[in-house]
Short mmCIF file of C-alpha atoms and ligand atoms in Angstrom, two decimals:
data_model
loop_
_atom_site.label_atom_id
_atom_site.label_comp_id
_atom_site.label_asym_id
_atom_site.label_seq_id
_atom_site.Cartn_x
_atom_site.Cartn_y
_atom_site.Cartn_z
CA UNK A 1 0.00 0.00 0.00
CA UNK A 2 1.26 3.52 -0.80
CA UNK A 3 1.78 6.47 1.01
CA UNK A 4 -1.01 9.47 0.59
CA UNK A 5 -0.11 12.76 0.34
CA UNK A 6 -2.27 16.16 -0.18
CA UNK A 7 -1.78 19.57 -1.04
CA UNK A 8 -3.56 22.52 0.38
CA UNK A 9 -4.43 23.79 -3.24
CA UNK A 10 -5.93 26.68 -1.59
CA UNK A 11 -2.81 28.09 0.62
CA UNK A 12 -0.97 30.53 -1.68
CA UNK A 13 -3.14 33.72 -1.58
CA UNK A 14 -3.08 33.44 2.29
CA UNK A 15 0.11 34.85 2.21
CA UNK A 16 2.20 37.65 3.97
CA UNK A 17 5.63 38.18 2.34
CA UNK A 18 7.29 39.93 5.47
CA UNK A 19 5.82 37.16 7.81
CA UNK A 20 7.99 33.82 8.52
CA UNK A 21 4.41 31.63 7.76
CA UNK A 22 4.55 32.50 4.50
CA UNK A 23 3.48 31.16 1.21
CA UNK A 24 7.00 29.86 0.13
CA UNK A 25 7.00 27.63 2.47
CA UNK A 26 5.02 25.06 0.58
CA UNK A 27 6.28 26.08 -2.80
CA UNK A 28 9.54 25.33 -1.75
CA UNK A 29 8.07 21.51 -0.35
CA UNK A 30 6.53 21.33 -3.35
CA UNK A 31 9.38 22.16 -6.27
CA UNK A 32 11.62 19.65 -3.71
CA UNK A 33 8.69 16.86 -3.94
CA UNK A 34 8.49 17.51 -8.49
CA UNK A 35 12.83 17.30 -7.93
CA UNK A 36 12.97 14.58 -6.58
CA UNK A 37 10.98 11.86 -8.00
CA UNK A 38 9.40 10.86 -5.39
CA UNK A 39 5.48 11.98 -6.16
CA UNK A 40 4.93 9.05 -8.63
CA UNK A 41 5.22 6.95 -6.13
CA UNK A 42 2.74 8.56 -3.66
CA UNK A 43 -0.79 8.63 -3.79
CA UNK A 44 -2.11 11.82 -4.38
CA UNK A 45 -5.98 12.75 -2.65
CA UNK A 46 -8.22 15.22 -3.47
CA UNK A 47 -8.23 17.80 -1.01
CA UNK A 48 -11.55 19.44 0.14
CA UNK A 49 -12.99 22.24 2.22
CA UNK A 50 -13.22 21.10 5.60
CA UNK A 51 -17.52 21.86 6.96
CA UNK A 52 -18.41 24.48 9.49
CA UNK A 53 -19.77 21.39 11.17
CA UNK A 54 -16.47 20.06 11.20
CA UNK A 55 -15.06 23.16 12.64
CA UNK A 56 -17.29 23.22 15.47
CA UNK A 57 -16.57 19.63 16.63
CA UNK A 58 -13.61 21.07 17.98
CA UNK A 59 -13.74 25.72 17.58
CA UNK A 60 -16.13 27.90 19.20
CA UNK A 61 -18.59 29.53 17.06
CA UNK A 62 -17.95 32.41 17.58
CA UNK A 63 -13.93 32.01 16.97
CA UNK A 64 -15.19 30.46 13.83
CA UNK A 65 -16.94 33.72 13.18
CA UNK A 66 -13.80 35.67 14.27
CA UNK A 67 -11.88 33.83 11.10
CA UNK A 68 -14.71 34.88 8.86
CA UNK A 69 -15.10 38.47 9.64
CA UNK A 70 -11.16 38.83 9.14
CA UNK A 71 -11.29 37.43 6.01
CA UNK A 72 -13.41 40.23 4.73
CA UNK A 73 -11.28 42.26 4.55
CA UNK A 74 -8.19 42.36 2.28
CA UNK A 75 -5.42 42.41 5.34
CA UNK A 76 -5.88 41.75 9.25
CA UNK A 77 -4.31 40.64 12.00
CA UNK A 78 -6.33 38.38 14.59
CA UNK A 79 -3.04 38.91 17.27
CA UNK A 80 0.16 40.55 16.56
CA UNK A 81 1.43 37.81 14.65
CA UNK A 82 -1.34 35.85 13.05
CA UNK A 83 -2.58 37.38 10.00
CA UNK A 84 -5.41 37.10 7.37
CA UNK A 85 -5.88 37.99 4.00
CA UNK A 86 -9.03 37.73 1.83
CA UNK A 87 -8.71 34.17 0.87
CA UNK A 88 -8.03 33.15 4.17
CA UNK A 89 -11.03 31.82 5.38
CA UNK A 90 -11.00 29.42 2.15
CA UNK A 91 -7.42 28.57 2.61
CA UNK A 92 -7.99 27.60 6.57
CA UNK A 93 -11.15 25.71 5.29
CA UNK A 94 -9.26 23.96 3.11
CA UNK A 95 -6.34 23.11 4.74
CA UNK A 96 -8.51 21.30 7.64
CA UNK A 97 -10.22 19.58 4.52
CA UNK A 98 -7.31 18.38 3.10
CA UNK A 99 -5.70 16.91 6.26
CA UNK A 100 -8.66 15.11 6.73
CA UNK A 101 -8.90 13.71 3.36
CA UNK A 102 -5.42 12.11 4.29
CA UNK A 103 -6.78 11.04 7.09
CA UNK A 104 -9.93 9.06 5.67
CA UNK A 105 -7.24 7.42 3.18
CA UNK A 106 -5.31 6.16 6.11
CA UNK A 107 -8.42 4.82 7.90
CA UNK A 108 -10.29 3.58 5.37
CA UNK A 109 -7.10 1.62 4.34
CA UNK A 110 -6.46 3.02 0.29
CA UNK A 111 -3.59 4.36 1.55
CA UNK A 112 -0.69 2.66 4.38
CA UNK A 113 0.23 6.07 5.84
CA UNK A 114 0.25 9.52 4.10
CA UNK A 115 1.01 13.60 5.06
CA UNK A 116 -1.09 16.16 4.46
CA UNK A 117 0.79 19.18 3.13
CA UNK A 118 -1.01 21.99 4.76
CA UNK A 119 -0.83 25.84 5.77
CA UNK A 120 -2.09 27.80 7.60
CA UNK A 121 -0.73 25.29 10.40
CA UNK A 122 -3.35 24.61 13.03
CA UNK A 123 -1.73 23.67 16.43
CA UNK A 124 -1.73 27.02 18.47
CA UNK A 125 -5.56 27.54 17.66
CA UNK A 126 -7.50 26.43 21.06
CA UNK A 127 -11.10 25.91 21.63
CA UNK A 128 -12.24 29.13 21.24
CA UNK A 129 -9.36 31.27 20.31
CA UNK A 130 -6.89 31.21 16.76
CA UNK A 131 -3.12 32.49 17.55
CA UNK A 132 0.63 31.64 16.59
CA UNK A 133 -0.03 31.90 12.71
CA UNK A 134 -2.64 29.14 13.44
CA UNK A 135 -6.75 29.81 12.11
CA UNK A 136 -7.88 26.46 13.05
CA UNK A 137 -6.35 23.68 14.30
CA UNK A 138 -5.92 21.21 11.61
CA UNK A 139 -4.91 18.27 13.45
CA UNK A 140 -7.38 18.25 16.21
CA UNK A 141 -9.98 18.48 13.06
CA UNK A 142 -9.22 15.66 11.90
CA UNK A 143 -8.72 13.71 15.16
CA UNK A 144 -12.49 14.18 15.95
CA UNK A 145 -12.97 13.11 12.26
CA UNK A 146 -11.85 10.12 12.64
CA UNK A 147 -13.23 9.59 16.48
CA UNK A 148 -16.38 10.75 15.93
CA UNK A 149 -17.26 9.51 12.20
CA UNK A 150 -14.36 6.53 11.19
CA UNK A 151 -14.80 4.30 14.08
CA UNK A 152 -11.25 4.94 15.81
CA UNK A 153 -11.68 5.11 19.41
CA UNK A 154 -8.32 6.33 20.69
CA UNK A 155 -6.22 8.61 18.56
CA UNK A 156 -2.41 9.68 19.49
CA UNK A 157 -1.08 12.88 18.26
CA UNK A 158 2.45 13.65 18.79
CA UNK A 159 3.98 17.12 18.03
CA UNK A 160 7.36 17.67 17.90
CA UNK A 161 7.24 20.65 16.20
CA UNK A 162 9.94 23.34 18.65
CA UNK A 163 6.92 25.01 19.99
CA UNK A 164 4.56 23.85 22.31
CA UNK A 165 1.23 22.94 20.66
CA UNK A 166 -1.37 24.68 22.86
CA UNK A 167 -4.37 24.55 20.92
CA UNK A 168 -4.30 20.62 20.40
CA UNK A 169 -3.56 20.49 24.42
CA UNK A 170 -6.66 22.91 25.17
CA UNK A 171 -8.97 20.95 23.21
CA UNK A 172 -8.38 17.12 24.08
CA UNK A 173 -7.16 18.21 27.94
CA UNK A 174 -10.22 16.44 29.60
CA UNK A 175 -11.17 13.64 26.61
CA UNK A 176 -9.39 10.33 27.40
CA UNK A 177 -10.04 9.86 23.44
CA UNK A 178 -7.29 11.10 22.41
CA UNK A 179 -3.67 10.97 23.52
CA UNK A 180 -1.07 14.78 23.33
CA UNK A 181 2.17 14.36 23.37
CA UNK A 182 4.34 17.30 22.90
CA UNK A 183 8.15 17.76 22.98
CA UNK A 184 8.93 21.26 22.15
CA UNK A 185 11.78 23.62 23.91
CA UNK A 186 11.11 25.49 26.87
CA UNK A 187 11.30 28.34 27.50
CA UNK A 188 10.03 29.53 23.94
CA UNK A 189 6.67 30.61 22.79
CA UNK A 190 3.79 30.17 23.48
CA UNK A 191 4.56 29.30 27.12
CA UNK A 192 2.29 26.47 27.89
CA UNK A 193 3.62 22.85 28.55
CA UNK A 194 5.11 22.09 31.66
CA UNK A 195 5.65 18.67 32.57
CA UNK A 196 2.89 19.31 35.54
CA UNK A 197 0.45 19.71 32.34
CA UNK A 198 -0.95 16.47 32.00
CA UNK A 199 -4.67 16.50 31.73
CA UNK A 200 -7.67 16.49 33.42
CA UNK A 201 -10.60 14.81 34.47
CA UNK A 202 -11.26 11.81 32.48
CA UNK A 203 -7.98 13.07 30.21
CA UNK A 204 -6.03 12.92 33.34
CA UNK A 205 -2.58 11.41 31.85
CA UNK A 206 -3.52 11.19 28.45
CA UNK A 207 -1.57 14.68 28.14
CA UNK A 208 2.33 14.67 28.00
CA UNK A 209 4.48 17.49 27.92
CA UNK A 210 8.47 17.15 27.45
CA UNK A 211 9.74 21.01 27.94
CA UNK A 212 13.47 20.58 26.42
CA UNK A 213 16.53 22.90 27.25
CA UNK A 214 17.62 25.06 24.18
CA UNK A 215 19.83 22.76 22.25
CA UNK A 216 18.71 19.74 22.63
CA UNK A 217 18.62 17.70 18.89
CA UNK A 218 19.55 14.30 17.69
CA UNK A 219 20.92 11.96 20.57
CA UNK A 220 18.13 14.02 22.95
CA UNK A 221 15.52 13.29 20.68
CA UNK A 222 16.27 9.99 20.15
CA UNK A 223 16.55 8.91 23.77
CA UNK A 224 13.12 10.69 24.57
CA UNK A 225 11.49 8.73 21.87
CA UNK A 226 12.77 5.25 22.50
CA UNK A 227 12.73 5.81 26.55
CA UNK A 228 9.58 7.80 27.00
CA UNK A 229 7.34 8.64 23.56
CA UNK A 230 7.35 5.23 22.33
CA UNK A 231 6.94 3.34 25.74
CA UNK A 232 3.44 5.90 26.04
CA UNK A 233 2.79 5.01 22.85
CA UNK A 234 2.57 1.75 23.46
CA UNK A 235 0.60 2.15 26.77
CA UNK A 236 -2.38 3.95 24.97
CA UNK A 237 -2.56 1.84 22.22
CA UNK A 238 -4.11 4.56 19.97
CA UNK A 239 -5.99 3.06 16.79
CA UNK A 240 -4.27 6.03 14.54
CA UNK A 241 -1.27 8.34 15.36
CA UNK A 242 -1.19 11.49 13.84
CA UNK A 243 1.91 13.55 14.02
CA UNK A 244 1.56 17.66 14.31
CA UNK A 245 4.91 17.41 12.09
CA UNK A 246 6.79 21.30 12.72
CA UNK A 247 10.09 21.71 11.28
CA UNK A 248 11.39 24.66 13.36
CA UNK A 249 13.50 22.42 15.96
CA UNK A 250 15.92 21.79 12.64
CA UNK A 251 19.30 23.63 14.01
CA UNK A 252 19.12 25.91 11.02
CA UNK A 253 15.48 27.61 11.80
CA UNK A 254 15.08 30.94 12.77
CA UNK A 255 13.08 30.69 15.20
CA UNK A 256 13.72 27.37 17.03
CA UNK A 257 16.60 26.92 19.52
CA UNK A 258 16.51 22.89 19.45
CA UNK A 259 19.20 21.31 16.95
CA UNK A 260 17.47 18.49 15.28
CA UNK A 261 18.88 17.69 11.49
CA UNK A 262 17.21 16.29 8.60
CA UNK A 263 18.43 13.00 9.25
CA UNK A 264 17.27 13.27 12.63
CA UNK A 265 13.84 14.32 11.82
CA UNK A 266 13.59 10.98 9.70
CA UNK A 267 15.00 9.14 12.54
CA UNK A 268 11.93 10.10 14.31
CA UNK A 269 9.29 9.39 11.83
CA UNK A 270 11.11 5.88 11.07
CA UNK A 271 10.29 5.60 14.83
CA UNK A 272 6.57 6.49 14.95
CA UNK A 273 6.36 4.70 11.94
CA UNK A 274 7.66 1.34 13.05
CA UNK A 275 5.40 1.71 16.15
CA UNK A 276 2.10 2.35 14.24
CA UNK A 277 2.79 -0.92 12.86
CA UNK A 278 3.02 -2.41 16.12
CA UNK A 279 0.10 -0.95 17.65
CA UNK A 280 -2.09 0.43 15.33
CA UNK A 281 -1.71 -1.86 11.86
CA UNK A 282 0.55 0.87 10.72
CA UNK A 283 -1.90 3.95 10.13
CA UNK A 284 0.14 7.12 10.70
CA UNK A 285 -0.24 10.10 9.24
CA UNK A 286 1.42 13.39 9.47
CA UNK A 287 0.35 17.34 9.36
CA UNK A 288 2.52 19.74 8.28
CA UNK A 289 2.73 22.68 11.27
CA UNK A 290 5.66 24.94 11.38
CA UNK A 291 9.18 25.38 9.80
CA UNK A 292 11.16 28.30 8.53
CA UNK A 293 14.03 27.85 7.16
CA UNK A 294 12.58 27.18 3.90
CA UNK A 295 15.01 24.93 2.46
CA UNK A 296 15.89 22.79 5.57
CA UNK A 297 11.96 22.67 5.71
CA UNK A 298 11.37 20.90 2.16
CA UNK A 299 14.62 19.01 2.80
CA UNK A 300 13.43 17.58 6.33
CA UNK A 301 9.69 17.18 4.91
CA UNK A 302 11.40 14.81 1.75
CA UNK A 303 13.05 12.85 4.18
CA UNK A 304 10.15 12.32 6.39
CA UNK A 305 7.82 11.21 3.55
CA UNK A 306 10.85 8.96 1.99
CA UNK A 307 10.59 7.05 5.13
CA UNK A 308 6.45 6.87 5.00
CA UNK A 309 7.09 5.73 1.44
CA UNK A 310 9.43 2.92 2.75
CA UNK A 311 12.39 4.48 0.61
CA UNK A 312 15.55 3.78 2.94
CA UNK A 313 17.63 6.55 1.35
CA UNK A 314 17.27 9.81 3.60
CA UNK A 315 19.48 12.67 1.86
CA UNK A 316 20.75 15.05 3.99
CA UNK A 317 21.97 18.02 2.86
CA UNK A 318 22.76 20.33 5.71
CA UNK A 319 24.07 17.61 7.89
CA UNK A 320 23.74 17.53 11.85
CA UNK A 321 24.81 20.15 14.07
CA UNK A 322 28.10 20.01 15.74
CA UNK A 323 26.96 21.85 18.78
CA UNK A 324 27.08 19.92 21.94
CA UNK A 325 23.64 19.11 23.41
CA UNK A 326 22.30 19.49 27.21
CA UNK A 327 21.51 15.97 29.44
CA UNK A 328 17.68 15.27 29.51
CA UNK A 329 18.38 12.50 31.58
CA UNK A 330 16.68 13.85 34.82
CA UNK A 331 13.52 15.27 32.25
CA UNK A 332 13.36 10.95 31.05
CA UNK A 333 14.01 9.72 34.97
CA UNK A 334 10.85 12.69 36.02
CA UNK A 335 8.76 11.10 33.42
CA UNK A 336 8.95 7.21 34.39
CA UNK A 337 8.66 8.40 38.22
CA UNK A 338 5.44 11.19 37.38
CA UNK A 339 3.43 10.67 34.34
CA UNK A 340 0.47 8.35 35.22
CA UNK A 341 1.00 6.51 31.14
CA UNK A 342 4.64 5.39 32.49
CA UNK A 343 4.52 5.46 36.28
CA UNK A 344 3.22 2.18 37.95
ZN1 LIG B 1 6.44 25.97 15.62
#
């Protein structure tokens, strides 16, 4: 079975040239994609405008209504640094829609795994509130999807884009359904994910957080995954993962202090990959979020779907970071003593 991929064909004219979430980001995914050979090989879905219905499984109405009343207008800013354009409202629409079209190719089983290429990213819009370049949050769209109208009963989403994803947290904090798991470095926007964060009420520990120290990156990452991620992983037993897949902890992002490398980002998904197949017949898919540096983006985002694709050969172009990286060993030792998936 092949890996599914789909394009937000709706993204470019929610653009800001001077902003960092910014239209060349996927053009630059894209032209590496066409380079490289690769997109004969994947299975390409048609992407399609996510409903309002869909929007309030998981938004406010009247943050929905927020996102439409920007949109009138040819140029606004919801916070200092989330903006909207005219075709924004389409473009947010659509790139919900077109993650979960991914996602009902992963379920229904056309496709093994697959990634849906999407902007605006989604994982700092909460319940009732869109922020950090996010309109809606793409992810936890199509987690409902699939909870509330594919027959999965537990869904995992793991984030390790460099920032904290607060919106996916907010919504799913008290719904055992669904599984967070976050690494992202601390401190750093937006704030949110201490370790202490870890659900509440019937979601009590089905919320991780794993706040890193600035510099953290390949051997870090690696060593949270195999001795913490994976191990909760495998406690939940989620029927899908989905992975909020940000780019911005590669060493060469502007905005990210963590020092992951292209090769290291594959190391991960190789590792969620394998894992789906053990627990969840191998249905993964992932959701473009963040990621700045546009062409250690497209470089890390090749990588990631040569893995999904089962192609071994991960180029890496930039190569890892020589910098030396903090211990996390007390953060892993906190975890197995603390977090109610691990503990006991
Ligand atoms: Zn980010």
């Amino acid at each position: 079975m092949r890996t599914a991929i789909a394009i937000n064909p709706r993204h470019a004219a929610h653009d800001e040239p001077q902003h960092v979430e910014q239209a060349a980001r996927l053009h630059a995914i894209t032209a590496a994609l066409n380079a490289s050979g690769l997109r004969s090989v994947l299975l390409e879905v048609p992407a399609r405008p996510a409903t309002e219905a869909q929007l309030r499984a998981v938004h406010t109405e009247q943050m929905i209504e927020v996102v439409r009343w920007s949109a009138t207008r040819p140029r606004s800013w919801i916070d200092h640094d989330t903006y909207t354009t005219s075709a924004s409202w389409d473009a947010a629409l659509m790139a919900a829609g077109t993650t979960l079209a991914v996602v009902d190719a992963v379920v229904s089983g056309s496709a093994q795994n697959g990634f849906a290429l999407v902007r605006p990213p989604g994982h700092h819009a909460t319940r009732a509130e869109s922020m950090g370049f996010c309109l809606f949050n793409n992810v936890a769209i199509a987690a409902r999807h699939a909870i509330d109208h594919l027959g999965v009963t537990r869904v995992a989403i793991v984030d390790f884009d460099v920032h904290h994803g607060n919106g996916t947290q907010d919504i799913f904090y008290d719904d055992d359904r669904v599984f967070f798991c976050s690494t992202h470095a601390s401190p750093l926007y937006p704030g949110t994910g201490a370790e202490r964060e870890i659900g509440s009420g019937r979601g009590r520990g089905t919320t991780m957080n794993l706040p890193l120290p600035h510099g953290v990156g390949d051997a870090g990452f690696a060593r949270l995954f195999d001795d913490v991620v994976i191990p909760a992983l495998r406690r939940y037993r989620p029927d899908l993962i989905l992975v909020s897949a940000g780019y911005d902890a590669h060493w060469a992002d502007p905005l990210g202090p963590l020092t992951l490398s292209v090769a290291g980002y594959a190391a991960l998904t190789r590792r969620l990959k394998e894992t789906a197949e053990e627990v969840c017949n191998g249905r993964i898919a992932l959701v473009l979020e963040g990621g700045y540096n546009l062409k250690a983006l497209a470089a890390s985002v090749l990588a990631c779907l040569e893995v999904l694709a089962n192609d071994d050969t991960v180029v890496d172009p930039f190569g890892p970071s020589n910098e030396p990286e903090p211990d996390i060993s007390a953060l892993i030792a906190r975890m197995h003593q603390n977090h109610p998936l691990l503990a006991g």
